[in-house]
Coordinates of C-alpha atoms and ligand atoms in Angstrom, one line a residue:
M1 CA -5.7 13.3 -13.8
L2 CA -6.0 10.6 -11.2
M3 CA -5.0 11.8 -7.7
I4 CA -6.6 8.9 -5.8
P5 CA -4.8 6.2 -3.9
G6 CA -5.1 3.6 -6.7
P7 CA -5.4 3.2 -9.5
T8 CA -2.5 5.6 -9.9
P9 CA -1.2 7.3 -13.0
V10 CA 0.7 5.1 -15.5
P11 CA 3.7 6.3 -17.4
E12 CA 3.6 6.2 -21.2
N13 CA 6.3 3.5 -21.7
V14 CA 4.4 1.3 -19.2
L15 CA 1.2 1.8 -21.3
L16 CA 3.2 0.9 -24.4
A17 CA 4.4 -2.3 -22.8
L18 CA 0.7 -3.2 -22.1
A19 CA -0.1 -2.7 -25.7
K20 CA 2.3 -5.4 -26.9
H21 CA 1.0 -8.8 -28.2
P22 CA 0.9 -11.3 -25.3
I23 CA 3.4 -14.1 -25.5
G24 CA 3.2 -17.7 -24.3
H25 CA 3.7 -17.9 -20.6
R26 CA 5.6 -21.2 -20.9
S27 CA 8.1 -19.8 -23.3
G28 CA 11.8 -19.2 -22.7
E29 CA 11.2 -15.5 -23.6
F30 CA 8.6 -15.2 -20.8
S31 CA 10.9 -16.9 -18.3
Q32 CA 13.6 -14.4 -19.0
I33 CA 11.2 -11.6 -18.2
M34 CA 10.1 -13.4 -15.0
A35 CA 13.8 -13.7 -14.0
D36 CA 14.4 -10.0 -14.6
V37 CA 11.1 -9.0 -12.8
T38 CA 11.8 -11.3 -9.8
A39 CA 15.3 -9.9 -9.3
N40 CA 14.0 -6.3 -9.5
L41 CA 11.1 -7.0 -7.2
K42 CA 13.6 -8.2 -4.6
W43 CA 15.5 -5.0 -5.0
L44 CA 12.3 -2.9 -4.6
H45 CA 11.2 -4.9 -1.5
Q46 CA 14.8 -4.8 0.0
T47 CA 14.6 -8.5 0.7
Q48 CA 16.2 -11.9 0.0
N49 CA 12.8 -13.5 0.8
D50 CA 10.5 -14.9 -1.9
V51 CA 8.5 -12.2 -3.6
L52 CA 5.5 -13.9 -5.2
M53 CA 3.2 -12.5 -7.8
L54 CA -0.5 -13.4 -7.9
T55 CA -3.3 -12.3 -10.3
V56 CA -5.3 -10.6 -7.6
S57 CA -5.9 -7.1 -6.2
G58 CA -4.3 -5.9 -3.0
T59 CA -7.0 -7.6 -0.9
G60 CA -6.2 -10.9 -2.6
A61 CA -2.6 -10.5 -1.8
M62 CA -3.5 -9.9 1.9
E63 CA -5.8 -12.9 1.9
A64 CA -3.0 -15.1 0.5
G65 CA -0.7 -13.5 3.1
M66 CA -3.0 -14.5 5.9
I67 CA -4.5 -17.9 5.0
N68 CA -1.2 -19.7 4.1
F69 CA 0.2 -19.6 7.6
F70 CA -2.5 -20.5 10.0
S71 CA -5.0 -23.3 11.0
P72 CA -8.6 -22.9 12.0
G73 CA -8.9 -21.5 15.5
D74 CA -5.4 -20.0 15.6
R75 CA -5.3 -16.7 17.3
V76 CA -4.2 -13.6 15.4
L77 CA -3.9 -10.0 16.6
V78 CA -5.3 -7.5 14.1
V79 CA -4.0 -4.0 14.7
H80 CA -6.3 -1.5 13.0
N81 CA -7.1 2.2 12.8
G82 CA -9.1 2.5 9.6
K83 CA -11.1 0.8 6.8
F84 CA -8.4 -1.4 5.4
G85 CA -7.2 -2.6 8.8
E86 CA -10.8 -3.5 9.7
R87 CA -10.9 -5.6 6.5
W88 CA -8.1 -7.9 7.7
A89 CA -10.1 -8.7 10.9
E90 CA -13.1 -9.6 8.6
V91 CA -10.8 -11.8 6.4
A92 CA -9.5 -13.6 9.5
Q93 CA -13.0 -14.1 10.8
A94 CA -14.2 -15.4 7.5
F95 CA -11.4 -18.1 7.7
A96 CA -12.4 -19.1 11.3
L97 CA -9.4 -17.6 13.0
D98 CA -9.7 -16.4 16.6
V99 CA -9.3 -12.6 16.2
V100 CA -8.2 -10.3 18.9
E101 CA -7.9 -6.6 18.1
V102 CA -5.8 -3.6 19.0
T103 CA -7.3 -0.3 17.6
A104 CA -6.9 3.4 17.5
P105 CA -9.6 5.9 16.5
W106 CA -9.7 6.6 12.8
G107 CA -7.4 9.5 12.0
Q108 CA -5.0 8.6 14.8
P109 CA -1.9 6.4 14.5
I110 CA -1.6 3.1 16.4
D111 CA 0.3 3.6 19.7
P112 CA 2.9 0.8 19.5
T113 CA 2.8 0.4 23.3
T114 CA -0.8 -0.9 23.0
V115 CA 0.5 -3.6 20.6
Q116 CA 3.3 -4.3 23.1
A117 CA 0.8 -4.6 26.0
A118 CA -1.4 -7.0 24.0
L119 CA 1.6 -9.2 23.3
D120 CA 2.9 -9.0 26.8
A121 CA -0.5 -10.3 28.0
D122 CA 0.1 -13.4 26.0
P123 CA 3.0 -15.3 27.8
D124 CA 1.7 -18.6 26.5
K125 CA 2.2 -17.4 22.9
A126 CA -1.4 -18.2 21.8
I127 CA -1.1 -15.3 19.3
K128 CA 0.4 -16.8 16.2
G129 CA 0.4 -13.8 13.9
V130 CA 0.0 -10.0 14.1
I131 CA -1.5 -8.2 11.1
V132 CA -0.7 -4.5 10.7
T133 CA -1.6 -1.9 8.1
H134 CA 1.4 0.3 7.5
S135 CA -0.2 3.2 5.5
E136 CA -3.9 3.4 6.3
T137 CA -5.2 4.8 3.1
S138 CA -8.7 5.5 4.4
T139 CA -7.4 8.1 6.8
G140 CA -4.0 9.1 5.4
V141 CA -2.3 8.0 8.6
I142 CA 1.0 6.0 8.6
N143 CA 1.7 3.7 11.5
D144 CA 5.1 3.2 13.2
L145 CA 5.7 -0.2 11.6
E146 CA 9.4 -0.3 12.7
T147 CA 8.5 -0.1 16.4
I148 CA 5.5 -2.3 16.1
S149 CA 7.6 -5.0 14.4
K150 CA 10.2 -4.9 17.2
H151 CA 7.4 -5.7 19.7
V152 CA 6.2 -8.6 17.5
K153 CA 9.7 -9.9 17.0
A154 CA 10.2 -9.9 20.8
H155 CA 7.0 -12.0 21.2
G156 CA 7.8 -14.4 18.4
A157 CA 4.5 -14.3 16.4
L158 CA 4.6 -13.8 12.6
I159 CA 4.2 -10.2 11.4
I160 CA 2.0 -9.8 8.4
V161 CA 2.0 -6.3 6.8
D162 CA -0.4 -4.5 4.5
A163 CA 2.1 -2.4 2.7
V164 CA -0.3 -1.7 -0.2
T165 CA 0.2 2.1 -0.1
S166 CA 3.6 2.2 1.5
L167 CA 5.7 -0.2 -0.7
G168 CA 7.4 1.9 -3.3
A169 CA 6.5 5.1 -1.5
V170 CA 8.3 5.0 1.9
N171 CA 11.1 2.8 3.3
V172 CA 9.9 -0.7 4.2
P173 CA 13.2 -2.6 4.7
I174 CA 11.7 -6.1 4.9
D175 CA 14.9 -8.0 5.9
E176 CA 16.2 -5.3 8.3
W177 CA 12.9 -5.1 10.2
G178 CA 12.3 -8.9 10.0
L179 CA 8.9 -8.6 8.3
D180 CA 7.6 -12.1 7.7
V181 CA 4.9 -11.4 5.1
V182 CA 4.5 -8.1 3.2
C183 CA 1.6 -7.6 0.8
S184 CA 1.0 -5.0 -1.9
G185 CA -0.8 -4.4 -5.2
S186 CA 0.2 -3.2 -8.6
Q187 CA -2.2 -0.2 -8.9
K188 CA -0.6 1.7 -6.1
G189 CA 3.2 2.5 -5.9
F190 CA 4.1 0.2 -8.8
M191 CA 2.8 2.6 -11.5
I192 CA 1.0 -0.1 -13.4
P193 CA -2.8 -0.8 -13.7
P194 CA -4.7 -3.0 -11.2
G195 CA -4.4 -6.8 -11.4
L196 CA -1.2 -8.0 -9.7
G197 CA -0.7 -8.7 -6.0
F198 CA 2.7 -9.2 -4.4
V199 CA 3.4 -11.2 -1.3
T200 CA 6.8 -11.7 0.3
V201 CA 7.4 -14.7 2.5
S202 CA 10.2 -15.2 5.1
P203 CA 11.8 -18.5 6.0
K204 CA 10.0 -18.4 9.4
A205 CA 6.6 -17.9 7.6
W206 CA 7.4 -20.9 5.3
E207 CA 7.9 -23.0 8.5
A208 CA 4.4 -22.0 9.6
Y209 CA 3.1 -22.8 6.1
K210 CA 4.2 -26.4 6.5
V211 CA 1.8 -27.0 9.4
A212 CA -1.0 -24.6 8.4
K213 CA -4.3 -26.2 7.7
L214 CA -6.6 -23.5 6.4
P215 CA -8.0 -24.5 3.0
R216 CA -6.1 -23.1 0.1
F217 CA -5.8 -23.8 -3.6
Y218 CA -5.5 -20.8 -6.0
M219 CA -4.1 -18.8 -3.1
D220 CA -1.7 -21.6 -2.0
L221 CA 1.7 -19.8 -2.1
G222 CA 3.7 -23.1 -2.3
P223 CA 3.2 -23.5 -6.1
Y224 CA 4.0 -19.8 -6.7
S225 CA 7.3 -20.2 -4.8
K226 CA 8.2 -23.4 -6.7
G227 CA 7.3 -21.7 -10.0
A228 CA 9.2 -18.5 -9.2
A229 CA 12.4 -20.6 -8.5
K230 CA 12.1 -21.8 -12.2
N231 CA 11.0 -18.4 -13.5
T232 CA 7.5 -19.5 -14.1
T233 CA 4.0 -19.3 -12.6
P234 CA 1.6 -22.1 -11.6
F235 CA -1.3 -20.6 -13.6
T236 CA -1.6 -18.3 -16.6
P237 CA -0.3 -14.9 -15.4
P238 CA -1.5 -11.6 -16.8
V239 CA 1.4 -11.6 -19.3
N240 CA 0.9 -7.9 -20.4
L241 CA 0.8 -6.7 -16.8
I242 CA 4.1 -8.4 -16.3
F243 CA 5.5 -6.6 -19.3
A244 CA 4.3 -3.4 -17.7
L245 CA 5.8 -4.3 -14.4
Q246 CA 9.1 -4.9 -16.1
A247 CA 9.0 -1.5 -17.6
A248 CA 8.0 0.2 -14.3
L249 CA 10.7 -1.6 -12.3
K250 CA 13.3 -0.4 -14.8
M251 CA 12.1 3.2 -14.3
M252 CA 12.2 2.8 -10.5
K253 CA 15.7 1.4 -10.7
A254 CA 16.8 4.4 -12.8
E255 CA 15.3 6.8 -10.2
G256 CA 16.7 5.0 -7.2
L257 CA 14.9 3.9 -3.9
E258 CA 16.2 6.8 -1.9
Q259 CA 15.0 9.3 -4.5
I260 CA 11.6 7.6 -4.8
F261 CA 11.1 7.8 -1.0
A262 CA 12.4 11.4 -1.0
R263 CA 9.9 12.4 -3.7
H264 CA 6.9 10.9 -1.9
H265 CA 8.0 12.6 1.3
R266 CA 8.4 16.0 -0.4
H267 CA 5.0 15.6 -2.0
M268 CA 3.4 14.8 1.4
L269 CA 5.1 17.8 3.0
A270 CA 4.1 20.2 0.1
T271 CA 0.5 19.0 0.1
R272 CA 0.2 19.2 3.8
A273 CA 1.7 22.7 3.9
A274 CA -0.5 23.9 1.1
V275 CA -3.7 22.5 2.7
T276 CA -2.8 24.2 6.0
A277 CA -2.0 27.5 4.2
M278 CA -5.4 27.3 2.5
G279 CA -7.0 27.2 6.0
L280 CA -8.2 23.7 5.7
P281 CA -7.8 21.1 8.5
L282 CA -5.6 18.1 7.9
Y283 CA -7.1 14.8 9.1
A284 CA -3.9 13.0 10.0
P285 CA -1.9 14.7 12.8
E286 CA 1.5 16.3 12.2
G287 CA 4.3 13.6 11.9
H288 CA 1.8 10.8 11.1
G289 CA 0.8 11.7 7.6
S290 CA 1.1 9.0 4.9
P291 CA 3.5 9.8 2.0
A292 CA 0.9 8.2 -0.3
I293 CA -2.1 10.3 0.5
T294 CA -3.3 13.4 2.4
A295 CA -6.8 13.4 3.9
V296 CA -8.4 16.8 4.4
A297 CA -11.4 17.5 6.6
P298 CA -12.9 20.8 5.5
T299 CA -15.4 22.6 7.7
T300 CA -16.3 25.6 5.6
V301 CA -17.0 23.8 2.4
D302 CA -18.6 20.4 1.6
A303 CA -16.0 17.7 0.9
E304 CA -18.1 16.1 -1.9
Q305 CA -18.6 19.5 -3.6
V306 CA -14.8 20.0 -3.6
R307 CA -14.4 16.7 -5.4
S308 CA -17.2 17.5 -7.8
V309 CA -15.8 20.9 -8.8
M310 CA -12.2 19.5 -9.1
K311 CA -13.5 16.8 -11.4
K312 CA -15.8 19.0 -13.5
K313 CA -13.7 22.1 -13.9
F314 CA -10.1 20.7 -13.7
D315 CA -10.5 17.1 -14.6
I316 CA -8.7 16.1 -11.4
V317 CA -10.1 13.1 -9.5
L318 CA -9.7 13.2 -5.7
A319 CA -10.9 10.4 -3.4
G320 CA -13.8 10.8 -0.9
G321 CA -14.2 9.4 2.6
Q322 CA -15.2 5.8 3.2
D323 CA -17.9 4.6 5.6
S324 CA -18.3 7.1 8.5
L325 CA -16.0 9.5 6.8
K326 CA -18.1 9.8 3.7
G327 CA -18.8 13.5 3.0
K328 CA -16.5 14.5 5.8
I329 CA -13.1 14.2 4.2
F330 CA -11.5 14.3 0.7
R331 CA -8.2 12.6 0.0
I332 CA -5.4 13.8 -2.3
G333 CA -3.4 10.8 -3.6
H334 CA 0.3 11.5 -4.4
L335 CA 1.4 7.9 -4.9
G336 CA 3.4 6.4 -7.7
F337 CA 4.0 8.2 -10.9
V338 CA 3.5 11.8 -9.6
C339 CA 5.9 14.7 -10.1
D340 CA 6.2 18.1 -8.5
R341 CA 4.3 19.7 -11.3
D342 CA 1.3 17.5 -10.6
I343 CA 1.3 18.6 -7.0
L344 CA 1.4 22.3 -7.9
T345 CA -1.4 21.8 -10.5
A346 CA -3.6 20.0 -8.0
I347 CA -3.0 22.6 -5.3
A348 CA -3.7 25.5 -7.7
A349 CA -6.9 23.8 -8.9
L350 CA -7.9 23.2 -5.3
E351 CA -7.5 26.9 -4.5
A352 CA -9.6 27.9 -7.4
T353 CA -12.2 25.3 -6.3
L354 CA -12.3 26.7 -2.8
S355 CA -12.8 30.2 -4.0
E356 CA -15.6 29.1 -6.2
L357 CA -17.2 27.4 -3.2
G358 CA -16.9 30.5 -1.1
H359 CA -14.3 29.3 1.3
T360 CA -12.8 32.3 3.1
G361 CA -10.2 30.6 5.3
G362 CA -7.0 31.4 3.4
T363 CA -5.5 34.1 1.2
P364 CA -5.8 33.1 -2.5
G365 CA -2.4 31.8 -3.7
A366 CA -1.2 30.9 -0.2
G367 CA -1.5 27.2 -0.9
V368 CA 0.6 27.3 -4.1
A369 CA 3.1 29.5 -2.4
A370 CA 3.5 27.0 0.5
A371 CA 3.8 24.0 -1.8
A372 CA 6.3 25.8 -4.1
K373 CA 8.4 26.7 -1.1
I374 CA 8.8 23.0 -0.2
L375 CA 9.2 21.8 -3.8
T376 CA 11.9 24.3 -4.6
A377 CA 13.8 24.0 -1.2
Ligands
LIG1 C1 -5.8 -0.2 -2.0 C2 -5.5 -0.8 -0.7 C3 -5.7 -2.2 -0.4 C4 -6.2 -3.2 -1.5 O1 -7.3 -2.9 -2.1 P1 -7.8 -3.6 -3.4 O2 -8.9 -2.8 -3.9 O3 -8.1 -5.0 -3.1 O4 -6.6 -3.6 -4.4 C5 -5.4 -2.7 0.8 N1 -4.9 -1.9 1.8 C6 -4.6 -0.6 1.6 C7 -4.1 0.1 2.7 C8 -5.0 0.0 0.4 O5 -4.8 1.3 0.2

């Protein structure tokens, strides 16, 4: 049972779609699937902008989302408070962009006024783009993208968003908030295996694309956009992953966006309440937890031992901490194809694990009771 922030669990009818024979990607049959998938991707992304599919992981989607709109030496503001946000500064540097940074300590949300201040200090509009991570998976913190996007719109730079663990988990109304480029990956909220990256592109971003001079070929979004208009792709796509995507999008439509967001919110609340009731400290502060993942910073037990017992005794895989958080936190993923029963199971197994490890901070059963209270409310 995977409770990590990607790859996430895959429903059986999606697995069955993967098991089909591949078909020719230049066939009419495949074009029909592309048309269906493209329309449903626009629905999921709440946008009229292009939603392009690339055969890449989430990082590839972000790289494509960054390199298509700038020229060497262009200044970009990278806003970061965790491992993924830091990566976008590294990508920008690798492509010879002039990187300025606004940060918050790991485990804390970005204060939108710090972004506003950095943009106010740029009256000449040297900053061409602002890169923001919405749900910072490494720490389980969600950033206030709506407010940050307002400050970026007021300045006029492009806003490029890592929505890898927020898309399909929490409301990201791309058109309403005016988000120029939004990137995500298939193994997160999409309920399909790794391998597809998604990038949305606004008309304003396409204007920037026309004059952008960073080198690009496989990641050049122009051919993907031309292809999408004809329900095709510039290169051989992972045909079976697209079958899987079609099946997953159908399930999402049947559930409904509001319901999907409500489910992730409920799972976040139940997990956080249970962790607190077990006497374990949450890593992300109240009101700033990600609906995709809950990070826990235990003090009475070893985070890696918790993961090890959960895996060995209960076959539940939790994520560990990255970089400086290694051994300090464990992370419970509740993203994508997760139901209330999965949360109760994970919490019950965690309580049993804690008692095996000699944790004395909470009354046995208190975690399950706290989760159940929220799940049955
Ligand atoms: C998973 C993830 C990514 C992408 O990682 P890949 O391994 O390249 O798919 C990017 N940003 C966030 C916030 C993520 O959680």
